[in-house]
Short mmCIF file of C-alpha atoms and ligand atoms in Angstrom, two decimals:
data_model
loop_
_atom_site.label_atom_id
_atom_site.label_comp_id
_atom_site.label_asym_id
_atom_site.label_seq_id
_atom_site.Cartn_x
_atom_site.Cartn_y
_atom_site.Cartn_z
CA UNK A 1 10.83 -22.84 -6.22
CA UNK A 2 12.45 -19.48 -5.89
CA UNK A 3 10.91 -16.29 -7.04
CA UNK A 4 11.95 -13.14 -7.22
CA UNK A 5 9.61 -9.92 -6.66
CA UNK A 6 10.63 -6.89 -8.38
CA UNK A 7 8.60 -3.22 -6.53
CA UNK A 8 9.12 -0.09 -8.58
CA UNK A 9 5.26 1.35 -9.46
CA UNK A 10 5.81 4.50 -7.54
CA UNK A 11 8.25 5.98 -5.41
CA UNK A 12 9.86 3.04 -3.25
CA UNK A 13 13.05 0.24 -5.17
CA UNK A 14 11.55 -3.25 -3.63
CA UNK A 15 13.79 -6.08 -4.50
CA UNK A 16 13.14 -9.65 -2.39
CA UNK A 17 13.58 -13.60 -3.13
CA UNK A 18 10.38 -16.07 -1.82
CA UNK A 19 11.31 -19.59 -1.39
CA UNK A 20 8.14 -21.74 -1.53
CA UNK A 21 9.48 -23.86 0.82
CA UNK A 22 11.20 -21.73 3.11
CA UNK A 23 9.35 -18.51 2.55
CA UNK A 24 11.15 -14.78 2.36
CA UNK A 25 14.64 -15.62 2.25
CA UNK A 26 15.65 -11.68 2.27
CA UNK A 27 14.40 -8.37 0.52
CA UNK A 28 15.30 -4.52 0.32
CA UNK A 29 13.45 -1.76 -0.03
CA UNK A 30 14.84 2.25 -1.38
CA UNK A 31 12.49 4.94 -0.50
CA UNK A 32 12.99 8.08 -2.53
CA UNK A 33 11.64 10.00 -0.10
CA UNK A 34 14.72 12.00 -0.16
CA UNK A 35 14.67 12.13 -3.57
CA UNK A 36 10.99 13.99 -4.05
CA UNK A 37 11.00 16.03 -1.02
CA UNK A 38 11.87 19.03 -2.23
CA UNK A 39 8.50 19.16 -4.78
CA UNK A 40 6.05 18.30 -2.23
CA UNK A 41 5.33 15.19 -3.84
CA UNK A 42 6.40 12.50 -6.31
CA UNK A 43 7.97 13.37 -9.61
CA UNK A 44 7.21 10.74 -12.08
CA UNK A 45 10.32 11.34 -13.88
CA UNK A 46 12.83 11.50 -11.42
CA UNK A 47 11.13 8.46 -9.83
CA UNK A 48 11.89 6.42 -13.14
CA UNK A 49 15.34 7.24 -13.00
CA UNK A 50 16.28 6.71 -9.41
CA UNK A 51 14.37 3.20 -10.04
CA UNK A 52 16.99 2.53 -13.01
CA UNK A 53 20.10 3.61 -11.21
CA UNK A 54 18.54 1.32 -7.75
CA UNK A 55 16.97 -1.99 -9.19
CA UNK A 56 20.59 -3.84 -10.31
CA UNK A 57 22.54 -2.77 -6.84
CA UNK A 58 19.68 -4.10 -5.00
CA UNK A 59 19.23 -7.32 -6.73
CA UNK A 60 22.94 -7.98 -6.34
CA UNK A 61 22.73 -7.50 -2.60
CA UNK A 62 19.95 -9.08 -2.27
CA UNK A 63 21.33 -12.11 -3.59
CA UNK A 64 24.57 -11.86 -1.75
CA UNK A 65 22.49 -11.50 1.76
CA UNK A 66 20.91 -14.84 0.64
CA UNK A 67 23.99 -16.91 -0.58
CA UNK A 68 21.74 -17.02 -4.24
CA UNK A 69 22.83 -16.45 -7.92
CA UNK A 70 20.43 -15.33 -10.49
CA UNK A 71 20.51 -19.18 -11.95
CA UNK A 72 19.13 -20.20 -8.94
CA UNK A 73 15.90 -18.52 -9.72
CA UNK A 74 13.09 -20.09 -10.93
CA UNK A 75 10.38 -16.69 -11.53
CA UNK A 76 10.59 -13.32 -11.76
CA UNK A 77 7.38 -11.43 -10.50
CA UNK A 78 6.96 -7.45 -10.90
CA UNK A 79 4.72 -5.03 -10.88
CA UNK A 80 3.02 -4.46 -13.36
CA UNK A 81 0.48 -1.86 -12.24
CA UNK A 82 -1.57 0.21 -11.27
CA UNK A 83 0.98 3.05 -10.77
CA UNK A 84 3.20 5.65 -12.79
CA UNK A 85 3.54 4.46 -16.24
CA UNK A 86 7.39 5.25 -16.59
CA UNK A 87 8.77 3.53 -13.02
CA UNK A 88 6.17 1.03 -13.91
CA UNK A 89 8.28 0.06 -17.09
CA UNK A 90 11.30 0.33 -15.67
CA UNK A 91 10.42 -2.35 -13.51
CA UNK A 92 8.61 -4.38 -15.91
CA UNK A 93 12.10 -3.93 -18.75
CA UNK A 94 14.15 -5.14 -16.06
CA UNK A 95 12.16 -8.30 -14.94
CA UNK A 96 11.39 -9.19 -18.37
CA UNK A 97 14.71 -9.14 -20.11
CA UNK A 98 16.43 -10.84 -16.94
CA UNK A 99 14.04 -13.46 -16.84
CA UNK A 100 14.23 -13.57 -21.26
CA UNK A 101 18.23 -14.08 -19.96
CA UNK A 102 18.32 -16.68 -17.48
CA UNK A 103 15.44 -18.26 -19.92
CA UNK A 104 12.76 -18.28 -16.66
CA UNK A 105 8.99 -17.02 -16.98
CA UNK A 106 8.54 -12.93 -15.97
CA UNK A 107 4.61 -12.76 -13.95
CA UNK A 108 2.98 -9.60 -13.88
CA UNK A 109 1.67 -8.72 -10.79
CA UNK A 110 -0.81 -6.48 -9.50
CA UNK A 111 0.24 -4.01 -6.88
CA UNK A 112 -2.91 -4.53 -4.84
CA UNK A 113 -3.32 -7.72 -4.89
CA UNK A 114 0.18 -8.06 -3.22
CA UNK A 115 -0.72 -5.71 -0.65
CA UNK A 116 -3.84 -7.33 -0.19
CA UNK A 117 -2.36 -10.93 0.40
CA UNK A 118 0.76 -8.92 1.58
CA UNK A 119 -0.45 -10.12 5.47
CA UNK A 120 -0.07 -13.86 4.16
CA UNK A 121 3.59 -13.13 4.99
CA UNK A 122 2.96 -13.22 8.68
CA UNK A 123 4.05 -15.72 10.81
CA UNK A 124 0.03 -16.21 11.74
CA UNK A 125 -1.70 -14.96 8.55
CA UNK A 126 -5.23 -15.09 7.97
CA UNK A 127 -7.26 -17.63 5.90
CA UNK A 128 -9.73 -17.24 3.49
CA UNK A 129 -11.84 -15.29 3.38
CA UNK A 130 -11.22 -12.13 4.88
CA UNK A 131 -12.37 -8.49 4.27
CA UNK A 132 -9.29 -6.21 3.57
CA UNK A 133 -9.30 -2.56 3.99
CA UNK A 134 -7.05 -1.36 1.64
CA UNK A 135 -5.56 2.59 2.38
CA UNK A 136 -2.47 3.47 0.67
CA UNK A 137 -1.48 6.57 -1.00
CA UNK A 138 -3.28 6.40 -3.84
CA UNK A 139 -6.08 3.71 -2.93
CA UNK A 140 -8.82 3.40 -0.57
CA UNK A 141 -11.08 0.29 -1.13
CA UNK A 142 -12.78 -2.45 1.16
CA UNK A 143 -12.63 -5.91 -0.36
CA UNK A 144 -13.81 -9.48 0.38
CA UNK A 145 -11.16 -11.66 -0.52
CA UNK A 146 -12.47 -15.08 -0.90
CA UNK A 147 -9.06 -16.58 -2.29
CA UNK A 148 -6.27 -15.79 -4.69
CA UNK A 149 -7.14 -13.55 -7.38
CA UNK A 150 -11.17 -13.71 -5.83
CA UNK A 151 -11.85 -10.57 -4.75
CA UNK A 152 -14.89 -8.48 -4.24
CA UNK A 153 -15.07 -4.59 -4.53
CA UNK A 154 -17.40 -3.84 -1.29
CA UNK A 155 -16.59 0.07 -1.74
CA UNK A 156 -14.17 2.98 -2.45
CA UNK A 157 -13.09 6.50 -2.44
CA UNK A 158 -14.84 8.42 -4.86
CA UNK A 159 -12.37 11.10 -4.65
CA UNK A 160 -8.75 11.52 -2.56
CA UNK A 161 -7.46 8.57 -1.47
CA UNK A 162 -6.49 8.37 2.48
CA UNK A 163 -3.49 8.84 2.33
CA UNK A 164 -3.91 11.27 0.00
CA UNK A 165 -5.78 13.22 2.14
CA UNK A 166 -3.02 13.10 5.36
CA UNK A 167 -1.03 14.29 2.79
CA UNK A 168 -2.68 16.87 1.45
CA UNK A 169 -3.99 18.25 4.30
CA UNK A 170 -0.50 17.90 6.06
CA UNK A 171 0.54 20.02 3.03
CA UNK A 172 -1.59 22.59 3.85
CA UNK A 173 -0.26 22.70 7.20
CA UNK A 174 3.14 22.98 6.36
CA UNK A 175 3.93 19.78 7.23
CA UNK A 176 7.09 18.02 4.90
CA UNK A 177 6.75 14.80 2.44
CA UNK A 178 5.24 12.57 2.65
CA UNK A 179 2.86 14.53 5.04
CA UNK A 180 0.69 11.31 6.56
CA UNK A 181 3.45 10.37 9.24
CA UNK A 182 4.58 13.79 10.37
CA UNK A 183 0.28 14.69 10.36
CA UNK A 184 -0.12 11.32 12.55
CA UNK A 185 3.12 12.30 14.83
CA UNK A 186 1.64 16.21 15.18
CA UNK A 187 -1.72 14.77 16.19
CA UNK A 188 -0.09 13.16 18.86
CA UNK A 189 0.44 16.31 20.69
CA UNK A 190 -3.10 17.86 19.99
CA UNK A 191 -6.56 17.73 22.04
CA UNK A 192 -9.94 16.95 20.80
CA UNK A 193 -12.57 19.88 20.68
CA UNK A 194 -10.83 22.75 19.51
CA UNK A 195 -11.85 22.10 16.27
CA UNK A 196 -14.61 20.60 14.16
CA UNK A 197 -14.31 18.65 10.55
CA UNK A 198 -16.69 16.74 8.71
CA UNK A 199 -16.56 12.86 8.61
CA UNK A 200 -17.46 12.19 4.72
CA UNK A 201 -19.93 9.76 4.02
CA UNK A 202 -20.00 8.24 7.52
CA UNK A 203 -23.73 7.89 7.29
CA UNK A 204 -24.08 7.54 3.08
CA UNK A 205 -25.41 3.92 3.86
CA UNK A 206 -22.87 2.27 1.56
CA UNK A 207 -18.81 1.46 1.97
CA UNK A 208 -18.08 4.28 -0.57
CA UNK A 209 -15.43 7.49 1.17
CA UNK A 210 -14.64 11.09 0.15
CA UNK A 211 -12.04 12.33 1.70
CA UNK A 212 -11.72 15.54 -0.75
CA UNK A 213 -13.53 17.73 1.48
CA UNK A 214 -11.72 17.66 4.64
CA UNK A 215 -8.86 19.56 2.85
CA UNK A 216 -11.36 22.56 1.82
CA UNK A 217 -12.35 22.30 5.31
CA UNK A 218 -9.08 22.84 6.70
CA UNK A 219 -8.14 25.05 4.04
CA UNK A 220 -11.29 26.99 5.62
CA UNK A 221 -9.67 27.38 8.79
CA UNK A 222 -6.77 28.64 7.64
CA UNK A 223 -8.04 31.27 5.68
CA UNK A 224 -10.17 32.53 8.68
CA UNK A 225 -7.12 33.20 10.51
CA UNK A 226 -8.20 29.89 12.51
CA UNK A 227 -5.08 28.67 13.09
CA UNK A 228 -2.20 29.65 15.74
CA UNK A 229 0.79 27.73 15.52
CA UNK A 230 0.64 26.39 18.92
CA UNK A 231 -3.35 25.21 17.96
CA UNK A 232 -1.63 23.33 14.93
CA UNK A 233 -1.68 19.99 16.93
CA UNK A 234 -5.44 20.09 17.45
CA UNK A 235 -5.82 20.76 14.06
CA UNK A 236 -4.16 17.55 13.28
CA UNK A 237 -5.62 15.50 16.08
CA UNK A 238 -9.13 16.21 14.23
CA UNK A 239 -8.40 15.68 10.89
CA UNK A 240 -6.95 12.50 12.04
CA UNK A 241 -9.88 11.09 13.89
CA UNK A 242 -11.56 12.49 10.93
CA UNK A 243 -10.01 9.97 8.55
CA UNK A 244 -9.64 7.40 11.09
CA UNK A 245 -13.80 7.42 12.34
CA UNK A 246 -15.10 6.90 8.80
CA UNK A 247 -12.12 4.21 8.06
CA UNK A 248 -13.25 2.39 10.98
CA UNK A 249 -16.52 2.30 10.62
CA UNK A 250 -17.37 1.25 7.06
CA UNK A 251 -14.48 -1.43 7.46
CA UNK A 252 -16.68 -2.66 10.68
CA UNK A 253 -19.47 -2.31 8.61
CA UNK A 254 -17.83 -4.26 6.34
CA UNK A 255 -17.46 -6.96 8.03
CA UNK A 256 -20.76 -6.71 9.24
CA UNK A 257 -22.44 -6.96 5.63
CA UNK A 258 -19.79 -9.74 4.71
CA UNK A 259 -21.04 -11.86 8.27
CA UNK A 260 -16.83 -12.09 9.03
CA UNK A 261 -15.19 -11.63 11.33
CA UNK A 262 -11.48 -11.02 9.80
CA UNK A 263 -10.23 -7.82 9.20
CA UNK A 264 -6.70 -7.45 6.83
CA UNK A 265 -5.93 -3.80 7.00
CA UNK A 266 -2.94 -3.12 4.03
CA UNK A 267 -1.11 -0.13 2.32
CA UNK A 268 0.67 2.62 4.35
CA UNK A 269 -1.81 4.44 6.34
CA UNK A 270 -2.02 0.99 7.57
CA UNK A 271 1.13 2.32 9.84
CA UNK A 272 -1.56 4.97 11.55
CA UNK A 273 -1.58 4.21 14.87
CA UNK A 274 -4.78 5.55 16.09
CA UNK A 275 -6.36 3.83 13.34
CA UNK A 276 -5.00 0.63 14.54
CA UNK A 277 -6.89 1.24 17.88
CA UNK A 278 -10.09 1.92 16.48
CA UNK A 279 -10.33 -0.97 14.62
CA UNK A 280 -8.62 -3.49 17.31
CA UNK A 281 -11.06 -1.78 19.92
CA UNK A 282 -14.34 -2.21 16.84
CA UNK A 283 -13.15 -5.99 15.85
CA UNK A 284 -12.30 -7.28 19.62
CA UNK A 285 -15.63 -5.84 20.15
CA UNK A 286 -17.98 -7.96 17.95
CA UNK A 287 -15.65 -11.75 18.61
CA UNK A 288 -13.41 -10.74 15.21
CA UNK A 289 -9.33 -10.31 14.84
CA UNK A 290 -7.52 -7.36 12.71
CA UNK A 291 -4.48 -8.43 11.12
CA UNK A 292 -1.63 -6.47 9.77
CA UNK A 293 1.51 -7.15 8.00
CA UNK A 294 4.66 -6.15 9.69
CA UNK A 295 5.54 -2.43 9.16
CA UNK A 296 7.85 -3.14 6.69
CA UNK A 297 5.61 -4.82 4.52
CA UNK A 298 2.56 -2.09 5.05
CA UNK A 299 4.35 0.87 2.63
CA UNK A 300 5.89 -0.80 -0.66
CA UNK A 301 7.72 -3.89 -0.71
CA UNK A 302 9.26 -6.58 -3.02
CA UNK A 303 7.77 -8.79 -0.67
CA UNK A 304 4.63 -8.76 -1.37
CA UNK A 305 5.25 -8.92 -5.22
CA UNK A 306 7.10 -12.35 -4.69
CA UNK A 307 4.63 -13.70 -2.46
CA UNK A 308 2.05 -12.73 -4.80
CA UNK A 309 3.72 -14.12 -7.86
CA UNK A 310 4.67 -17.01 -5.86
CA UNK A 311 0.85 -18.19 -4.75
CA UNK A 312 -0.40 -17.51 -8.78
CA UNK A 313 2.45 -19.85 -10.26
CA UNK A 314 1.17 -22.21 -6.94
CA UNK A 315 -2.84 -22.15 -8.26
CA UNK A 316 -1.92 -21.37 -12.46
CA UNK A 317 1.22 -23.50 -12.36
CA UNK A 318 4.61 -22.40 -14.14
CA UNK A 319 4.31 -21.36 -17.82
CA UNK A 320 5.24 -24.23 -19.36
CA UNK A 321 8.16 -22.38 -21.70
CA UNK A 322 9.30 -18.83 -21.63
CA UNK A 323 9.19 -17.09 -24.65
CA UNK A 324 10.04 -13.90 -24.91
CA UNK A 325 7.65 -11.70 -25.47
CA UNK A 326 6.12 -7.89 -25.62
CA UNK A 327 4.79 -6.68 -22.33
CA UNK A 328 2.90 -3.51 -21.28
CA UNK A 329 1.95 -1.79 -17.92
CA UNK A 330 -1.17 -1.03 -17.10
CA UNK A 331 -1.04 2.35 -14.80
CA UNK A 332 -4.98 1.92 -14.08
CA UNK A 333 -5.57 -1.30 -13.50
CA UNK A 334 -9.17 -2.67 -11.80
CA UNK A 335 -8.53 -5.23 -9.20
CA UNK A 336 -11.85 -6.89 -9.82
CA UNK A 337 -11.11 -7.68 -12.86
CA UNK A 338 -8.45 -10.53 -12.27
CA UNK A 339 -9.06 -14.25 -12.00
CA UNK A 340 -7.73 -16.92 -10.21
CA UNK A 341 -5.36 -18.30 -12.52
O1 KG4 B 401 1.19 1.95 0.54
P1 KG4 B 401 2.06 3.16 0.48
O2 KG4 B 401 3.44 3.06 1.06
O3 KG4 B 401 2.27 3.66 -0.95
C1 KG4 B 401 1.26 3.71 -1.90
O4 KG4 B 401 0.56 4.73 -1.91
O5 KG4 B 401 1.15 2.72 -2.64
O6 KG4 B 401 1.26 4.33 1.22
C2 KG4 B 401 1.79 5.62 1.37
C3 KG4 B 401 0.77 6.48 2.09
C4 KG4 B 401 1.13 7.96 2.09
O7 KG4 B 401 0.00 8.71 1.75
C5 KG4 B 401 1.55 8.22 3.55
O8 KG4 B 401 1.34 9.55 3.95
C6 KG4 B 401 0.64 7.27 4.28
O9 KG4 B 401 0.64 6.10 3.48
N1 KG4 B 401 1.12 6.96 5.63
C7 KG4 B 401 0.46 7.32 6.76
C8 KG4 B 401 1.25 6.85 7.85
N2 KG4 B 401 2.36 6.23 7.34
C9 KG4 B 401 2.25 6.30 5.99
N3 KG4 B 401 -0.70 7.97 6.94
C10 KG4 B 401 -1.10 8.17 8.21
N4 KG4 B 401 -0.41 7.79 9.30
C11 KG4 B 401 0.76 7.13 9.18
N5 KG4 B 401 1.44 6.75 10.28
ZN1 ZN B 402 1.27 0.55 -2.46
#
């Protein structure tokens, strides 16, 4: 069975084919990083638009890097939330009138839920059931995943997601778009003990983060003149661990409460490297194993769209016609709330 995974809820063009027997026979992704740099941040609209001038070229190569032609395939899976409501649609217009056209089912997909089982595309992926830390740019939740479409909401951000808060705090600093990288690559360079942040929550007793502070607090420095270009580094080296300690620890504590020892650590502050050694150093320590997907499929992917769609039609089965029909986004969109087929 071939499926094809459509990406376009925010600000990234994923296109990829999933063979169930052979597995990820090729995808593409288009950032539009370039695109939104100059606002500081994503613009809904022109995110839309680049995902309707992107989505056919990519298909097509993707197809010709494979040696497929749209008749070979069997699904279409796409996103169908959460995320911006117009690149959402785009997305879900496209996979729904190609698969209406080649007369194939079109399976909404959750965006979390394919980063979540987004490491399943590992040459060694985990196996039920896991606890997954989730931190993307707009998402920051610890989950038990027990199976496909069984997951358990252990705790969230009550404010700013993680990523949000790199990149708002990179913002601050003057740092470009998207801010988490260049914040991460700063940090690098900088020395613990110059300054001092707050670790949100790191003590609240639950698996619940706020992460809208720490830009007030740095926002603080700056406005007391704190700040010297050449102490910018430091600055980032703290509000990194910042993020990074309380990450850590509720996903260890996580684990803990869950009595498992697998950690699945999606989305793309997922990338962070000092993150990644805090929780390989935490895990190793009490007998468990982190696992992340390849780099590639950490930050928005088709990927992880088709591998989702692929493993419902697997447990639900294929739709046994394909009618066309309506279909809606859903830009909020609670993961709890799915089920299993
Ligand atoms: O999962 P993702 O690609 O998109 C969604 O938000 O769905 O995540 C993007 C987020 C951005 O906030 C970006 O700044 C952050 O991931 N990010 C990082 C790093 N690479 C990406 N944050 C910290 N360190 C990094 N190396
Ligand atoms: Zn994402």
């Amino acid at each position: 069975m071939l499926v094809l995974g459509l990406e376009t809820s925010c600000d990234e063009t994923g296109v990829a084919l999933y063979d169930s027997a052979a597995g990820l026979l090729a995808h593409a992704v288009h950032s539009q990083v370039d695109l939104h740099q100059a606002y500081g941040g994503v613009v809904p609209e022109l995110a839309s638009r680049d995902h309707v001038r992107r989505l056919a070229p990519i298909l097509r190569e993707v197809l010709r890097r494979t040696g497929r032609t749209p008749e070979d395939i069997d699904a279409i899976a796409y996103t169908a939330g959460p995320g911006l409501a117009g690149a959402l649609l785009v997305g879900a217009s496209f996979a729904e009138s190609l698969a209406f056209a080649l007369g194939i089912p079109a399976l909404p997909v959750h965006h979390l839920e394919g980063h979540l089982l987004s490491p399943l595309l590992s040459p060694q992926p985990p196996r039920f059931p896991f606890v997954a830390l989730l931190v993307s740019g707009g998402h920051t939740q610890l989950m038990r995943v027990s199976g496909i479409g069984d997951y358990e909401l252990l705790g969230e951000t009550l404010d700013d997601a993680a990523g949000e808060a790199f990149d708002k705090t990179a913002k601050l600093m003057g740092l470009g778009y998207p801010g988490g990288p260049q914040l991460a690559r700063l940090a690098e360079r900088g020395r613990p003990g110059r300054y001092s942040l707050p670790r949100p929550m790191l003590n609240s007793g639950d698996l619940n983060f706020s992460f809208s502070g720490l830009k007030t607090a740095v926002l603080t420095q700056y406005a007391q003149g704190r700040v010297a270009v050449d102490e910018a580094a430091d600055l980032a080296w703290e509000v990194q661990a910042a993020i990074v300690d309380v990450l850590a620890a509720k996903a260890l504590a996580a684990l803990e409460r869950c009595g498992l020892g697998q950690l699945v650590v999606a989305g793309g502050v997922g990338a962070n490297r000092r993150l990644r050694e805090r929780l390989d150093a935490g895990v190793a320590k009490v007998g468990g194993r982190v696992f992340y997907p390849e780099l590639e499929f950490c930050t928005d992917n088709g990927a992880m769209i088709a591998l989702a769609g692929m493993l419902r039609l697997t447990v639900g089965g294929m739709p046994a016609d394909a009618q066309p029909r309506g279909f809606s986004v859903r830009p909020r969109w609670p993961l709890q709330g799915l089920s299993a087929a």
